[in-house]
Amino acid sequence: QKEVEQNSGPLSVPEGAIASLNCTYSDRGSQSFFWYRQYSGKSPELIMFIYSNGDKEDGRFTAQLNKASQYVSLLIRDSQPSDSATYLCAQESAGGTSYGKLTFGQGTILTVHP
Amino acid sequence: DAGVIQSPRHEVTEMGQEVTLRCKPISGHNSLFWYRQTMMRGLELLIYFNNNVPIDDSGMPEDRFSAKMPNASFSTLKIQPSEPRDSAVYFCASSLLGQVTLAGGLSSYEQYFGPGTRLTVT
């Protein structure tokens, strides 16, 4: 069973709309969650991390964490064609000898059309 | 800083040949991660090192795969013998582990990924 689940999409939204990306996880002990963006043919790059319940905002991006329901989401406001990419959700292992280890979801392909 | 450096960027080899992928992490980082990415399985962690010591190699698929980190600035991932199913993009990433505490525990900070090596085994 995959520990981090994402809807692979593709998710298509018009320019200027809000894109909502969701992720569920199974490791209840996990403290930290990350959203990476990966353009086609490129390597992943971190755009947000969150470890407290609630919302965390950074520019057009908002990460939301609900530990009781074990889900993490990423909202992209005023979506731009340049946001078109695959978005990877990752959770960090909950301590022990594997701290620092990230488990990634399959990724959601986002397409923002003009 | 030049970021994480990987070589080669592309590798095409025949089944049965030995393949060696190389990685230079960001200077000052103490952790190094090897990932493999395919369409079917996504991004999978193969092995990671902390202070040059392998911490978790549970993702290494089988004995054909081996990884070393002889010093803080260099790591290799070797596949011997290679098989067509090893075809994938292999990423190396580095981070500064244990330097940032989140929610009261040790945690990794951002993992910086290299450009990847696209391996094709025919």
Coordinates of C-alpha atoms in Angstrom, one line a residue:
Chain A
Q1 CA 0.0 0.0 0.0
K2 CA 1.3 3.3 -1.1
E3 CA 1.9 5.5 2.0
V4 CA 1.2 8.8 0.2
E5 CA -1.7 8.9 -2.2
Q6 CA -2.4 11.6 -4.8
N7 CA -4.9 11.9 -7.6
S8 CA -2.7 11.6 -10.7
G9 CA -5.0 13.9 -12.7
P10 CA -4.5 15.5 -15.0
L11 CA -6.1 18.5 -13.4
S12 CA -6.9 21.2 -15.9
V13 CA -7.9 24.7 -14.8
P14 CA -8.3 28.0 -16.7
E15 CA -5.8 30.8 -16.2
G16 CA -6.7 32.8 -13.1
A17 CA -8.6 30.1 -11.4
I18 CA -7.7 28.3 -8.1
A19 CA -6.1 24.9 -8.5
S20 CA -6.6 22.5 -5.6
L21 CA -4.3 19.6 -5.2
N22 CA -4.9 16.9 -2.6
C23 CA -2.8 14.3 -0.8
T24 CA -3.6 11.7 1.9
Y25 CA -1.0 9.8 4.0
S26 CA -1.0 6.8 6.2
D27 CA 1.8 7.4 8.6
R28 CA 0.1 9.1 11.6
G29 CA 3.4 9.9 13.3
S30 CA 4.7 12.0 10.4
Q31 CA 5.3 15.5 11.4
S32 CA 6.4 17.3 8.2
F33 CA 4.9 17.5 4.8
F34 CA 6.3 18.9 1.6
W35 CA 5.1 20.0 -1.8
Y36 CA 7.5 19.7 -4.7
R37 CA 6.9 21.0 -8.2
Q38 CA 8.5 19.2 -11.2
Y39 CA 8.5 20.6 -14.7
S40 CA 8.6 18.1 -17.5
G41 CA 12.2 16.8 -17.9
K42 CA 13.4 18.7 -14.8
S43 CA 14.1 17.7 -11.2
P44 CA 11.7 18.4 -8.3
E45 CA 12.0 21.7 -6.5
L46 CA 10.5 22.5 -3.1
I47 CA 7.7 25.0 -3.1
M48 CA 6.1 24.6 0.4
F49 CA 6.5 22.6 3.6
I50 CA 4.1 22.5 6.5
Y51 CA 4.1 20.8 9.9
S52 CA 1.3 22.4 11.9
N53 CA -2.4 21.9 11.5
G54 CA -4.1 24.7 9.5
D55 CA -3.0 26.8 6.7
K56 CA 0.4 28.2 5.6
E57 CA 0.5 30.8 2.9
D58 CA 3.4 31.9 0.6
G59 CA 2.5 34.2 -2.2
R60 CA -0.1 32.5 -4.4
F61 CA 0.4 29.1 -2.7
T62 CA -1.4 27.9 0.4
A63 CA -0.7 24.6 2.0
Q64 CA -3.3 23.1 4.3
L65 CA -2.7 20.3 6.8
N66 CA -5.3 18.3 8.7
K67 CA -3.6 15.6 10.8
A68 CA -6.9 14.2 12.2
S69 CA -8.0 13.4 8.6
Q70 CA -4.5 12.7 7.4
Y71 CA -4.6 14.9 4.4
V72 CA -2.5 17.7 3.0
S73 CA -3.6 20.0 0.2
L74 CA -2.0 22.7 -1.9
L75 CA -4.0 25.6 -3.3
I76 CA -2.6 27.7 -6.1
R77 CA -4.5 31.0 -6.5
D78 CA -4.6 33.0 -9.8
S79 CA -3.1 30.0 -11.7
Q80 CA -0.8 30.8 -14.5
P81 CA 0.3 28.7 -17.5
S82 CA 3.7 28.6 -15.9
D83 CA 2.3 26.7 -13.0
S84 CA 1.7 23.7 -15.4
A85 CA 3.8 20.9 -13.9
T86 CA 3.6 17.8 -11.8
Y87 CA 3.1 18.4 -8.1
L88 CA 4.5 15.9 -5.7
C89 CA 3.4 15.5 -2.1
A90 CA 5.8 14.0 0.4
Q91 CA 5.8 13.1 4.0
E92 CA 8.8 12.8 6.3
S93 CA 9.3 9.6 8.2
A94 CA 8.3 9.8 11.8
G95 CA 11.6 9.5 13.6
G96 CA 13.5 6.5 14.5
T97 CA 16.6 5.9 12.4
S98 CA 14.9 7.1 9.3
Y99 CA 14.4 10.7 10.1
G100 CA 14.8 12.9 7.1
K101 CA 13.5 10.2 4.8
L102 CA 10.8 11.4 2.4
T103 CA 8.1 9.3 0.9
F104 CA 6.6 10.8 -2.2
G105 CA 3.2 10.4 -3.8
Q106 CA 2.8 9.6 -7.5
G107 CA 2.2 13.3 -8.3
T108 CA -0.6 15.2 -9.8
I109 CA -0.3 16.7 -13.3
L110 CA -1.6 20.2 -13.4
T111 CA -2.4 22.0 -16.7
V112 CA -3.3 25.7 -16.6
H113 CA -4.8 26.7 -20.0
P114 CA -5.0 30.3 -21.2
Chain B
D1 CA 27.1 27.2 -5.1
A2 CA 26.7 25.0 -8.2
G3 CA 24.0 22.9 -6.7
V4 CA 23.9 19.1 -6.8
I5 CA 26.0 17.8 -9.7
Q6 CA 25.2 14.5 -11.3
S7 CA 27.0 12.7 -14.1
P8 CA 26.5 11.5 -16.7
R9 CA 23.2 13.2 -17.7
H10 CA 22.3 10.5 -20.1
E11 CA 23.5 6.9 -20.2
V12 CA 22.6 4.3 -22.8
T13 CA 23.9 0.8 -22.2
E14 CA 23.3 -2.8 -23.1
M15 CA 21.8 -5.3 -20.8
G16 CA 24.4 -7.0 -18.6
Q17 CA 26.8 -4.0 -18.6
E18 CA 27.9 -2.2 -15.4
V19 CA 26.6 1.3 -14.9
T20 CA 28.0 3.8 -12.5
L21 CA 26.2 7.0 -11.7
R22 CA 27.9 9.8 -9.8
C23 CA 26.8 12.6 -7.5
K24 CA 28.4 15.6 -5.9
P25 CA 26.2 17.1 -3.1
I26 CA 26.1 20.7 -2.2
S27 CA 29.0 21.7 -0.1
G28 CA 28.2 21.6 3.7
H29 CA 25.2 19.3 3.4
N30 CA 25.4 16.2 5.5
S31 CA 22.8 14.0 3.9
L32 CA 22.6 12.5 0.4
F33 CA 19.7 10.7 -1.1
W34 CA 19.4 8.5 -4.3
Y35 CA 16.0 8.3 -5.9
R36 CA 14.7 6.5 -9.0
Q37 CA 11.7 7.9 -11.0
T38 CA 9.6 6.0 -13.5
M39 CA 6.1 6.6 -14.8
M40 CA 4.8 3.4 -13.2
R41 CA 6.3 3.7 -9.7
G42 CA 6.9 7.5 -9.4
L43 CA 9.8 8.8 -7.3
E44 CA 11.2 6.2 -5.0
L45 CA 14.0 6.5 -2.5
L46 CA 16.7 3.9 -3.0
I47 CA 19.2 4.8 -0.3
Y48 CA 20.3 7.7 1.8
F49 CA 23.4 8.6 3.7
N50 CA 24.0 10.8 6.7
N51 CA 27.6 11.9 7.4
N52 CA 28.7 9.4 4.7
V53 CA 27.1 6.5 6.5
P54 CA 24.2 4.6 4.9
I55 CA 21.1 5.0 7.1
D56 CA 18.4 3.4 5.1
D57 CA 18.9 1.2 2.0
S58 CA 15.5 -0.5 2.2
G59 CA 14.6 0.9 -1.2
M60 CA 17.5 -0.7 -3.0
P61 CA 15.8 -3.1 -5.4
E62 CA 18.2 -6.0 -5.2
D63 CA 21.8 -7.0 -4.9
R64 CA 22.6 -5.7 -8.4
F65 CA 22.4 -2.2 -6.9
S66 CA 25.1 -0.8 -4.6
A67 CA 25.9 2.7 -3.4
K68 CA 28.9 4.2 -1.8
M69 CA 29.8 7.5 -0.2
P70 CA 33.6 7.5 0.3
N71 CA 33.6 11.2 1.4
A72 CA 31.3 14.1 2.0
S73 CA 31.6 15.4 -1.5
F74 CA 31.1 12.3 -3.6
S75 CA 28.7 9.3 -4.0
T76 CA 28.2 6.6 -6.6
L77 CA 25.3 4.3 -7.4
K78 CA 26.3 1.2 -9.3
I79 CA 24.2 -1.3 -11.2
Q80 CA 25.8 -4.6 -12.1
P81 CA 24.6 -6.2 -14.2
S82 CA 22.1 -3.8 -15.7
E83 CA 18.7 -4.9 -17.0
P84 CA 16.1 -3.1 -19.2
R85 CA 13.8 -2.7 -16.2
D86 CA 16.4 -0.5 -14.6
S87 CA 15.7 2.2 -17.2
A88 CA 14.6 5.3 -15.3
V89 CA 15.7 8.7 -14.3
Y90 CA 18.0 8.6 -11.2
F91 CA 18.1 11.6 -9.0
C92 CA 20.6 12.5 -6.3
A93 CA 19.5 15.0 -3.6
S94 CA 21.3 16.5 -0.7
S95 CA 20.1 18.3 2.5
L96 CA 21.2 19.6 5.8
L97 CA 19.7 17.0 8.2
G98 CA 19.2 17.7 11.8
Q99 CA 19.9 21.4 11.6
V100 CA 16.3 22.4 11.7
T101 CA 13.9 21.3 14.4
L102 CA 10.2 21.2 13.5
A103 CA 7.5 20.3 15.9
G104 CA 10.1 19.4 18.5
G105 CA 12.0 16.8 16.6
L106 CA 14.9 16.5 14.3
S107 CA 13.9 17.0 10.7
S108 CA 15.4 17.5 7.3
Y109 CA 15.3 20.8 5.7
E110 CA 14.9 21.2 2.0
Q111 CA 16.2 18.5 -0.2
Y112 CA 18.0 19.9 -3.2
F113 CA 17.8 17.7 -6.3
G114 CA 20.3 17.3 -9.0
P115 CA 19.4 17.3 -12.7
G116 CA 19.2 13.6 -12.8
T117 CA 20.7 10.9 -15.0
R118 CA 18.4 9.3 -17.6
L119 CA 19.4 5.7 -17.9
T120 CA 18.3 3.5 -20.8
V121 CA 19.2 -0.1 -20.8
T122 CA 18.6 -1.9 -24.1

